[in-house]
């Protein structure tokens, strides 16, 4: 299954995003952001299924939840930033 | 013991508060730092508490900043809005948690509204001060000494009319009567977790409409590459490790309150205070009572107030006497020299409790009169 990572600047907006996605019925996991993805050091991310990521971002935009970037995780462990 | 010092702290706390704190000590590590289960447990505790507070106080979860008490929150708020030489208007009933930071900063303070329970006087005074031009307003919702419930909605409207940012001290009102960040339009509302919110000591909430200046600088678990404090809430105002067991307890207390009918608690406290005030007056004491009074009554006994309070303690009544960390309130009411004995009812207020209290007060009064 392909996953995507949505990064946040700190744990609180990530948790707000998690609560919103859970309420909307989207599976997500709250994780530490990989170091190379951290823009200013430290951070949390939500891992979602890639097939859901556009809808998740739309929900965040609608509810003004501040996220940073979106990445598509590859099976070899690397990731690429995607522009939605 | 009949506990009537809820103005200082609520006692006892609901059982759920204790259980939540014990659970936190067992299952929670440091929030917002690691990614392992115990760290995430801690992060969840904090976020759940923010969500409940946001629901209760008409705010967003990120606008809920954890503090160690109301004084801490007021210091953050006041130091964000008030600079040396700033003109500030306050009410005549402010606690030292407002007056001391303002004095320390070197603010030029105007005191508005010195008449107890008199909304007309309070509002006219505030408008007069605001018209003259001030940089900020800081005012209490309910006087911790006299239970005077100020017209904060109307004062807020005046502040908005004259474009003056304001801070509300909700130390005595949070959890007891409605306090709403968005609808009030305050820049900041500070409250303790351990009074009307029934949480443990060492907790407080600061509701932030605006981004505050940091009071404390340190690690936040975010923006770690930078030596600057983050420019977003709540991180900007939450340096260092949070009081996770305390916040867990506060969160449980908020759940308890969200399931209660808060109007009933407020109603009971007010009725208890009104009944108590009437009885004290009949007994011949100098009592401060009036319309717009919450669950707190102060009176001046015909002996030293600390002596009288001690006599009550010996009979199993817990009250506080003296100046209650609010010398300005006592100056306004004319009780600075004598102090008062303060009875502050809590969520367990009842007619039966008040009747028992009055029996004991009458007994102590008559015993003292014989001496």
Short mmCIF file of C-alpha atoms in Angstrom, two decimals:
data_model
loop_
_atom_site.label_atom_id
_atom_site.label_comp_id
_atom_site.label_asym_id
_atom_site.label_seq_id
_atom_site.Cartn_x
_atom_site.Cartn_y
_atom_site.Cartn_z
CA UNK A 1 0.00 0.00 0.00
CA UNK A 2 1.34 3.41 -0.91
CA UNK A 3 1.55 5.97 1.86
CA UNK A 4 2.01 9.70 1.96
CA UNK A 5 3.36 11.91 4.74
CA UNK A 6 1.93 15.30 5.60
CA UNK A 7 4.35 17.28 7.76
CA UNK A 8 3.46 19.86 10.42
CA UNK A 9 5.51 22.42 12.30
CA UNK A 10 4.64 20.98 15.71
CA UNK A 11 2.62 18.31 17.44
CA UNK A 12 -0.50 20.39 18.13
CA UNK A 13 -1.55 21.11 14.52
CA UNK A 14 -0.66 17.49 13.67
CA UNK A 15 -3.01 16.34 16.42
CA UNK A 16 -5.69 18.69 15.19
CA UNK A 17 -5.27 17.18 11.74
CA UNK A 18 -5.41 13.67 13.16
CA UNK A 19 -8.64 14.42 15.04
CA UNK A 20 -10.18 15.84 11.86
CA UNK A 21 -9.18 12.89 9.70
CA UNK A 22 -10.36 10.36 12.29
CA UNK A 23 -13.71 12.11 12.45
CA UNK A 24 -13.92 12.06 8.64
CA UNK A 25 -13.14 8.34 8.60
CA UNK A 26 -9.62 8.48 7.13
CA UNK A 27 -6.98 6.24 8.61
CA UNK A 28 -3.86 8.10 9.69
CA UNK A 29 -0.88 7.62 11.96
CA UNK A 30 0.82 10.38 13.94
CA UNK A 31 4.58 9.97 13.65
CA UNK A 32 7.78 11.92 14.14
CA UNK A 33 8.86 13.64 10.95
CA UNK A 34 12.03 12.08 9.52
CA UNK A 35 15.01 14.34 10.17
CA UNK A 36 15.70 15.07 6.52
CA UNK A 37 12.09 16.27 6.10
CA UNK A 38 12.18 18.56 9.12
CA UNK A 39 12.38 22.13 7.86
CA UNK A 40 13.37 23.87 11.05
CA UNK A 41 14.15 20.92 13.27
CA UNK A 42 11.72 18.57 15.03
CA UNK A 43 8.16 18.04 13.98
CA UNK A 44 5.35 15.59 13.59
CA UNK A 45 3.68 14.13 10.54
CA UNK A 46 0.54 12.31 9.62
CA UNK A 47 0.96 9.22 7.48
CA UNK A 48 -2.09 8.61 5.30
CA UNK A 49 -2.85 6.32 2.39
CA UNK A 50 -1.72 7.96 -0.83
CA UNK A 51 -5.15 7.38 -2.34
CA UNK A 52 -6.62 9.57 0.44
CA UNK A 53 -4.02 12.33 0.56
CA UNK A 54 -5.77 14.79 -1.78
CA UNK A 55 -8.99 14.56 0.20
CA UNK A 56 -7.10 14.89 3.46
CA UNK A 57 -5.35 18.04 2.27
CA UNK A 58 -8.67 19.43 1.07
CA UNK A 59 -10.08 18.90 4.57
CA UNK A 60 -7.09 20.65 6.12
CA UNK A 61 -7.43 23.58 3.74
CA UNK A 62 -11.12 23.84 4.48
CA UNK A 63 -10.58 23.85 8.25
CA UNK A 64 -7.43 26.00 8.00
CA UNK A 65 -5.17 23.43 9.58
CA UNK A 66 -1.61 24.51 8.90
CA UNK A 67 0.52 21.78 7.39
CA UNK A 68 3.92 22.16 5.78
CA UNK A 69 4.62 19.73 2.97
CA UNK A 70 3.30 16.52 1.48
CA UNK A 71 5.53 13.59 0.52
CA UNK A 72 4.89 10.40 -1.37
CA UNK A 73 6.70 7.54 0.36
CA UNK A 74 8.37 5.05 -1.96
CA UNK A 75 8.78 1.41 -1.17
CA UNK A 76 12.57 1.73 -1.10
CA UNK A 77 12.26 4.08 1.89
CA UNK A 78 12.81 7.30 0.00
CA UNK A 79 10.19 9.96 -0.51
CA UNK A 80 9.47 12.72 -2.94
CA UNK A 81 7.74 15.96 -2.23
CA UNK A 82 4.47 16.31 -4.09
CA UNK A 83 2.71 19.50 -4.94
CA UNK A 84 -1.02 19.31 -4.52
CA UNK B 1 -14.60 20.17 58.00
CA UNK B 2 -16.75 22.54 55.96
CA UNK B 3 -14.45 23.84 53.27
CA UNK B 4 -15.29 27.40 52.25
CA UNK B 5 -12.02 28.63 50.78
CA UNK B 6 -12.80 27.83 47.15
CA UNK B 7 -11.55 31.28 46.20
CA UNK B 8 -8.08 29.96 47.06
CA UNK B 9 -8.50 26.51 45.55
CA UNK B 10 -11.29 23.96 45.15
CA UNK B 11 -11.22 21.04 47.57
CA UNK B 12 -11.85 18.09 47.28
CA UNK B 13 -11.35 17.40 43.60
CA UNK B 14 -13.55 14.86 41.81
CA UNK B 15 -12.15 11.31 42.04
CA UNK B 16 -11.60 11.21 38.26
CA UNK B 17 -8.95 13.91 38.66
CA UNK B 18 -6.88 11.76 40.98
CA UNK B 19 -7.21 8.67 38.79
CA UNK B 20 -6.21 10.59 35.68
CA UNK B 21 -3.10 11.94 37.41
CA UNK B 22 -2.07 8.49 38.60
CA UNK B 23 -2.56 7.11 35.10
CA UNK B 24 -0.45 9.87 33.64
CA UNK B 25 2.38 9.09 36.03
CA UNK B 26 2.13 5.48 34.96
CA UNK B 27 1.75 5.80 31.19
CA UNK B 28 3.01 9.17 30.06
CA UNK B 29 6.51 10.36 29.23
CA UNK B 30 7.41 13.76 27.73
CA UNK B 31 4.89 15.13 25.21
CA UNK B 32 5.82 16.57 21.84
CA UNK B 33 9.35 15.21 21.90
CA UNK B 34 9.58 11.49 21.09
CA UNK B 35 7.56 9.21 18.84
CA UNK B 36 7.25 6.14 21.08
CA UNK B 37 4.01 5.12 22.77
CA UNK B 38 4.55 6.76 26.16
CA UNK B 39 5.49 10.08 24.49
CA UNK B 40 2.44 9.90 22.25
CA UNK B 41 0.28 9.07 25.28
CA UNK B 42 1.50 12.29 26.87
CA UNK B 43 0.89 14.30 23.70
CA UNK B 44 -2.63 12.92 23.55
CA UNK B 45 -3.30 13.94 27.15
CA UNK B 46 -2.34 17.51 26.33
CA UNK B 47 -4.30 17.68 23.10
CA UNK B 48 -7.43 16.17 24.67
CA UNK B 49 -7.28 18.83 27.36
CA UNK B 50 -6.85 21.59 24.77
CA UNK B 51 -9.88 20.29 22.86
CA UNK B 52 -12.08 20.22 25.95
CA UNK B 53 -10.96 23.69 27.01
CA UNK B 54 -11.55 24.97 23.47
CA UNK B 55 -15.10 23.59 23.57
CA UNK B 56 -15.77 25.10 26.98
CA UNK B 57 -14.31 28.53 26.27
CA UNK B 58 -15.15 29.08 22.59
CA UNK B 59 -11.58 28.94 21.30
CA UNK B 60 -9.44 26.84 18.98
CA UNK B 61 -7.29 24.13 20.60
CA UNK B 62 -4.08 25.95 19.59
CA UNK B 63 -5.31 29.05 21.39
CA UNK B 64 -5.28 27.14 24.69
CA UNK B 65 -1.91 27.62 26.38
CA UNK B 66 -1.04 25.60 29.49
CA UNK B 67 0.31 27.61 32.40
CA UNK B 68 1.17 26.75 35.96
CA UNK B 69 -1.60 28.96 37.39
CA UNK B 70 -3.63 32.06 36.61
CA UNK B 71 -0.86 34.37 37.80
CA UNK B 72 1.51 32.83 35.25
CA UNK B 73 -1.06 33.40 32.50
CA UNK B 74 -1.70 36.99 33.57
CA UNK B 75 2.02 37.71 33.53
CA UNK B 76 2.29 36.42 29.96
CA UNK B 77 -0.76 38.42 28.87
CA UNK B 78 0.13 41.65 30.66
CA UNK B 79 3.75 41.63 29.56
CA UNK B 80 2.63 41.05 25.97
CA UNK B 81 0.24 44.00 25.93
CA UNK B 82 1.74 46.47 28.37
CA UNK B 83 5.12 48.19 28.04
CA UNK B 84 6.86 50.62 30.42
CA UNK B 85 4.85 53.84 30.58
CA UNK B 86 1.76 52.29 28.96
CA UNK B 87 -1.56 53.69 30.19
CA UNK B 88 -3.72 50.90 31.56
CA UNK B 89 -7.20 50.92 33.08
CA UNK B 90 -8.11 48.34 35.70
CA UNK B 91 -11.15 47.82 37.90
CA UNK B 92 -11.16 48.71 41.58
CA UNK B 93 -11.12 45.04 42.57
CA UNK B 94 -7.99 43.60 40.98
CA UNK B 95 -5.83 40.91 42.55
CA UNK B 96 -2.08 41.39 42.99
CA UNK B 97 -1.63 39.00 40.05
CA UNK B 98 -2.73 41.97 37.94
CA UNK B 99 -1.41 44.87 40.01
CA UNK B 100 2.09 43.54 40.65
CA UNK B 101 3.03 42.85 37.02
CA UNK B 102 1.60 46.24 36.02
CA UNK B 103 3.56 47.98 38.77
CA UNK B 104 6.73 46.08 37.92
CA UNK B 105 6.45 47.06 34.26
CA UNK B 106 5.96 50.73 35.22
CA UNK B 107 2.52 51.11 33.72
CA UNK B 108 0.47 54.25 34.39
CA UNK B 109 -2.59 52.76 36.06
CA UNK B 110 -6.09 54.26 36.16
CA UNK B 111 -8.51 52.54 38.52
CA UNK B 112 -12.07 52.56 37.24
CA UNK B 113 -15.15 51.56 39.23
CA UNK B 114 -14.71 51.48 42.98
CA UNK B 115 -18.30 50.89 44.03
CA UNK B 116 -19.15 47.32 44.90
CA UNK B 117 -21.96 45.64 42.97
CA UNK B 118 -22.64 48.86 41.03
CA UNK B 119 -22.60 48.16 37.30
CA UNK B 120 -23.58 51.68 36.38
CA UNK B 121 -20.66 53.16 38.26
CA UNK B 122 -18.25 50.55 36.89
CA UNK B 123 -19.28 51.14 33.31
CA UNK B 124 -19.31 54.94 33.55
CA UNK B 125 -15.84 54.89 35.12
CA UNK B 126 -14.47 52.53 32.53
CA UNK B 127 -15.89 54.56 29.66
CA UNK B 128 -14.47 57.74 31.12
CA UNK B 129 -11.02 56.18 31.35
CA UNK B 130 -11.19 54.64 27.89
CA UNK B 131 -12.29 57.95 26.38
CA UNK B 132 -9.22 59.66 27.81
CA UNK B 133 -7.07 57.24 25.89
CA UNK B 134 -5.44 54.12 27.29
CA UNK B 135 -3.20 51.49 25.75
CA UNK B 136 -4.81 48.47 27.40
CA UNK B 137 -7.43 47.36 29.91
CA UNK B 138 -7.06 44.55 32.43
CA UNK B 139 -9.99 43.55 34.59
CA UNK B 140 -11.25 40.75 36.73
CA UNK B 141 -14.49 38.92 35.99
CA UNK B 142 -15.37 38.26 39.65
CA UNK B 143 -13.72 39.85 42.69
CA UNK B 144 -11.94 37.20 44.75
CA UNK B 145 -12.72 39.15 47.94
CA UNK B 146 -16.30 40.28 47.58
CA UNK B 147 -17.73 38.09 44.84
CA UNK B 148 -18.64 41.17 42.79
CA UNK B 149 -19.43 39.98 39.25
CA UNK B 150 -18.26 42.73 36.95
CA UNK B 151 -20.12 43.54 33.70
CA UNK B 152 -17.35 42.11 31.54
CA UNK B 153 -19.46 41.79 28.39
CA UNK B 154 -20.35 45.48 28.57
CA UNK B 155 -16.77 46.48 29.49
CA UNK B 156 -15.54 44.38 26.56
CA UNK B 157 -17.96 46.21 24.25
CA UNK B 158 -16.61 49.53 25.51
CA UNK B 159 -13.04 48.41 24.92
CA UNK B 160 -13.93 47.38 21.38
CA UNK B 161 -15.71 50.70 20.83
CA UNK B 162 -12.57 52.61 21.82
CA UNK B 163 -10.22 50.12 20.18
CA UNK B 164 -8.48 49.14 23.40
CA UNK B 165 -7.09 45.62 23.72
CA UNK B 166 -7.97 43.93 26.99
CA UNK B 167 -7.14 41.04 29.29
CA UNK B 168 -9.68 39.28 31.49
CA UNK B 169 -8.75 37.66 34.79
CA UNK B 170 -11.14 34.73 35.00
CA UNK B 171 -9.63 33.30 38.20
CA UNK B 172 -12.95 33.17 40.04
CA UNK B 173 -15.29 32.62 37.09
CA UNK B 174 -13.79 29.87 34.91
CA UNK B 175 -15.81 26.71 35.36
CA UNK B 176 -18.51 28.53 37.28
CA UNK B 177 -20.08 30.96 34.83
CA UNK B 178 -19.68 31.47 31.06
CA UNK B 179 -16.30 32.68 29.82
CA UNK B 180 -15.92 32.82 26.03
CA UNK B 181 -12.81 33.95 24.17
CA UNK B 182 -14.26 34.53 20.70
CA UNK B 183 -17.50 36.26 21.64
CA UNK B 184 -15.88 38.44 24.31
CA UNK B 185 -13.10 39.57 21.98
CA UNK B 186 -10.41 39.63 24.66
CA UNK B 187 -6.80 39.43 23.59
CA UNK B 188 -6.17 37.06 26.50
CA UNK B 189 -8.21 35.34 29.19
CA UNK B 190 -6.28 33.82 32.10
CA UNK B 191 -7.60 31.22 34.51
CA UNK B 192 -6.33 28.73 37.07
CA UNK B 193 -6.96 25.03 36.63
CA UNK B 194 -7.36 24.48 40.34
CA UNK B 195 -10.30 26.65 41.36
CA UNK B 196 -13.66 26.47 39.56
CA UNK B 197 -12.24 24.08 36.96
CA UNK B 198 -11.66 21.56 39.80
CA UNK B 199 -8.24 20.52 38.49
CA UNK B 200 -5.02 20.11 40.47
CA UNK B 201 -2.80 22.94 41.67
CA UNK B 202 0.06 23.69 39.30
CA UNK B 203 -2.27 24.05 36.31
CA UNK B 204 -3.78 26.96 34.50
CA UNK B 205 -4.97 28.01 31.06
CA UNK B 206 -4.30 31.14 29.06
CA UNK B 207 -6.68 31.62 26.14
CA UNK B 208 -4.90 33.60 23.43
CA UNK B 209 -6.57 35.52 20.65
CA UNK B 210 -3.22 37.15 19.88
CA UNK B 211 0.31 35.80 19.74
CA UNK B 212 1.91 36.58 23.11
CA UNK B 213 5.49 37.53 23.86
CA UNK B 214 7.27 34.59 25.45
CA UNK B 215 7.72 34.85 29.19
CA UNK B 216 9.96 31.81 29.32
CA UNK B 217 12.44 30.81 26.65
CA UNK B 218 13.49 27.23 26.06
CA UNK B 219 12.76 24.00 24.22
CA UNK B 220 9.35 23.46 22.69
CA UNK B 221 9.89 20.31 20.64
CA UNK B 222 9.38 22.39 17.49
CA UNK B 223 11.52 24.61 15.24
CA UNK B 224 14.48 23.16 17.09
CA UNK B 225 17.04 24.46 14.59
CA UNK B 226 16.27 28.01 15.62
CA UNK B 227 17.42 29.88 18.71
CA UNK B 228 14.19 31.89 18.56
CA UNK B 229 10.95 30.88 20.18
CA UNK B 230 8.39 29.66 17.62
CA UNK B 231 6.08 32.31 16.21
CA UNK B 232 2.95 30.19 16.56
CA UNK B 233 0.68 29.01 19.35
CA UNK B 234 0.72 27.25 21.65
CA UNK B 235 4.45 26.55 21.41
CA UNK B 236 5.48 30.21 21.73
CA UNK B 237 4.17 30.34 25.29
CA UNK B 238 5.01 26.77 26.38
CA UNK B 239 8.75 26.41 26.82
CA UNK B 240 9.97 23.42 28.79
CA UNK B 241 8.27 20.20 29.84
CA UNK B 242 4.57 20.45 30.53
CA UNK B 243 3.01 19.36 33.81
CA UNK B 244 1.56 16.22 32.26
CA UNK B 245 0.02 14.67 35.41
CA UNK B 246 -1.49 18.06 36.26
CA UNK B 247 -2.90 18.52 32.78
CA UNK B 248 -4.26 14.97 32.84
CA UNK B 249 -6.06 15.84 36.05
CA UNK B 250 -7.33 19.09 34.58
CA UNK B 251 -8.54 17.27 31.49
CA UNK B 252 -10.52 14.83 33.65
CA UNK B 253 -11.95 17.77 35.59
CA UNK B 254 -13.04 19.46 32.36
CA UNK B 255 -14.80 16.27 31.27
CA UNK B 256 -16.54 16.20 34.64
CA UNK B 257 -17.66 19.82 34.25
CA UNK B 258 -18.72 19.39 30.63
CA UNK B 259 -21.05 16.66 31.88
CA UNK B 260 -22.43 18.82 34.68
CA UNK B 261 -25.03 21.49 34.43
CA UNK B 262 -22.79 24.49 35.13
CA UNK B 263 -25.84 26.75 35.54
CA UNK B 264 -26.89 24.61 38.49
CA UNK B 265 -23.49 24.96 40.18
CA UNK B 266 -23.47 28.73 39.61
CA UNK B 267 -27.01 29.04 40.86
CA UNK B 268 -26.28 27.03 44.00
CA UNK B 269 -23.18 29.07 44.81
CA UNK B 270 -24.99 32.37 44.37
CA UNK B 271 -27.95 31.25 46.49
CA UNK B 272 -25.63 29.97 49.21
CA UNK B 273 -23.75 33.28 49.25
CA UNK B 274 -26.98 35.31 49.31
CA UNK B 275 -28.42 33.26 52.18
CA UNK B 276 -25.14 33.49 54.07
CA UNK B 277 -24.95 37.26 53.54
CA UNK B 278 -28.50 37.77 54.82
CA UNK B 279 -27.81 35.65 57.91
CA UNK B 280 -24.55 37.46 58.64
CA UNK B 281 -26.34 40.79 58.39
CA UNK B 282 -29.06 39.62 60.80
CA UNK B 283 -26.31 38.54 63.19
CA UNK B 284 -25.07 42.14 63.18
CA UNK B 285 -21.93 41.82 61.09
CA UNK B 286 -20.82 44.36 58.52
CA UNK B 287 -21.43 42.31 55.33
CA UNK B 288 -20.76 43.16 51.72
CA UNK B 289 -23.67 42.02 49.64
CA UNK B 290 -25.55 43.19 46.60
CA UNK B 291 -26.92 42.46 43.20
CA UNK B 292 -24.30 41.01 40.81
CA UNK B 293 -22.72 38.84 43.46
CA UNK B 294 -21.30 35.36 42.90
CA UNK B 295 -20.53 32.64 45.42
CA UNK B 296 -18.27 34.68 47.68
CA UNK B 297 -19.16 36.81 50.71
CA UNK B 298 -16.86 38.94 52.83
CA UNK B 299 -17.69 40.37 56.21
CA UNK B 300 -15.95 42.35 58.94
CA UNK B 301 -16.29 40.71 62.37
CA UNK B 302 -16.24 42.83 65.52
CA UNK B 303 -12.80 41.55 66.38
CA UNK B 304 -9.60 40.91 64.43
CA UNK B 305 -10.54 39.10 61.22
CA UNK B 306 -7.69 36.55 61.54
CA UNK B 307 -8.71 35.85 65.14
CA UNK B 308 -12.30 35.21 64.06
CA UNK B 309 -11.17 32.98 61.20
CA UNK B 310 -9.00 31.01 63.62
CA UNK B 311 -12.01 30.50 65.90
CA UNK B 312 -13.98 29.23 62.91
CA UNK B 313 -11.12 26.87 62.02
CA UNK B 314 -11.27 25.42 65.51
CA UNK B 315 -14.93 24.67 64.86
CA UNK B 316 -14.17 22.96 61.57
CA UNK B 317 -14.83 25.81 59.13
CA UNK B 318 -12.11 26.57 56.57
CA UNK B 319 -12.13 30.19 55.44
CA UNK B 320 -9.53 32.83 54.66
CA UNK B 321 -9.12 36.18 56.38
CA UNK B 322 -6.97 39.23 55.75
CA UNK B 323 -6.36 41.03 52.48
CA UNK B 324 -6.65 38.01 50.15
CA UNK B 325 -3.76 39.21 47.95
CA UNK B 326 -6.08 41.98 46.77
CA UNK B 327 -5.23 45.19 48.65
CA UNK B 328 -6.79 47.30 45.88
CA UNK B 329 -10.16 45.59 46.41
CA UNK B 330 -10.00 46.29 50.12
CA UNK B 331 -9.00 49.92 49.53
CA UNK B 332 -11.98 50.32 47.19
CA UNK B 333 -14.38 48.79 49.73
CA UNK B 334 -12.88 50.57 52.74
CA UNK B 335 -11.70 47.38 54.46
CA UNK B 336 -7.95 47.79 54.06
CA UNK B 337 -7.31 48.40 57.77
CA UNK B 338 -9.55 45.64 59.10
CA UNK B 339 -9.36 43.06 56.34
CA UNK B 340 -12.31 40.72 56.03
CA UNK B 341 -13.28 37.13 56.66
CA UNK B 342 -14.06 35.64 53.27
CA UNK B 343 -16.48 32.77 52.72
CA UNK B 344 -16.22 31.36 49.20
CA UNK B 345 -18.64 28.62 48.28
CA UNK B 346 -17.81 25.93 45.76
CA UNK B 347 -19.38 23.28 43.60
CA UNK B 348 -20.69 21.48 46.69
CA UNK B 349 -22.61 24.53 47.93
CA UNK B 350 -26.01 23.77 49.44
CA UNK B 351 -28.60 25.30 51.74
CA UNK B 352 -27.77 22.65 54.34
CA UNK B 353 -24.08 23.59 54.22
CA UNK B 354 -24.89 27.28 54.66
CA UNK B 355 -27.23 26.58 57.59
CA UNK B 356 -24.52 24.54 59.32
CA UNK B 357 -22.03 27.33 58.67
CA UNK B 358 -24.30 29.96 60.18
CA UNK B 359 -24.94 27.86 63.32
CA UNK B 360 -21.20 27.74 63.91
CA UNK B 361 -20.65 31.44 63.12
CA UNK B 362 -23.38 32.40 65.59
CA UNK B 363 -21.84 30.11 68.20
CA UNK B 364 -18.36 31.60 67.74
CA UNK B 365 -19.78 35.12 67.72
CA UNK B 366 -21.65 34.58 70.99
CA UNK B 367 -18.69 32.87 72.66
CA UNK B 368 -16.43 35.74 71.65
CA UNK B 369 -18.93 38.35 72.84
CA UNK B 370 -18.83 36.75 76.31
CA UNK B 371 -15.02 37.14 76.50
#
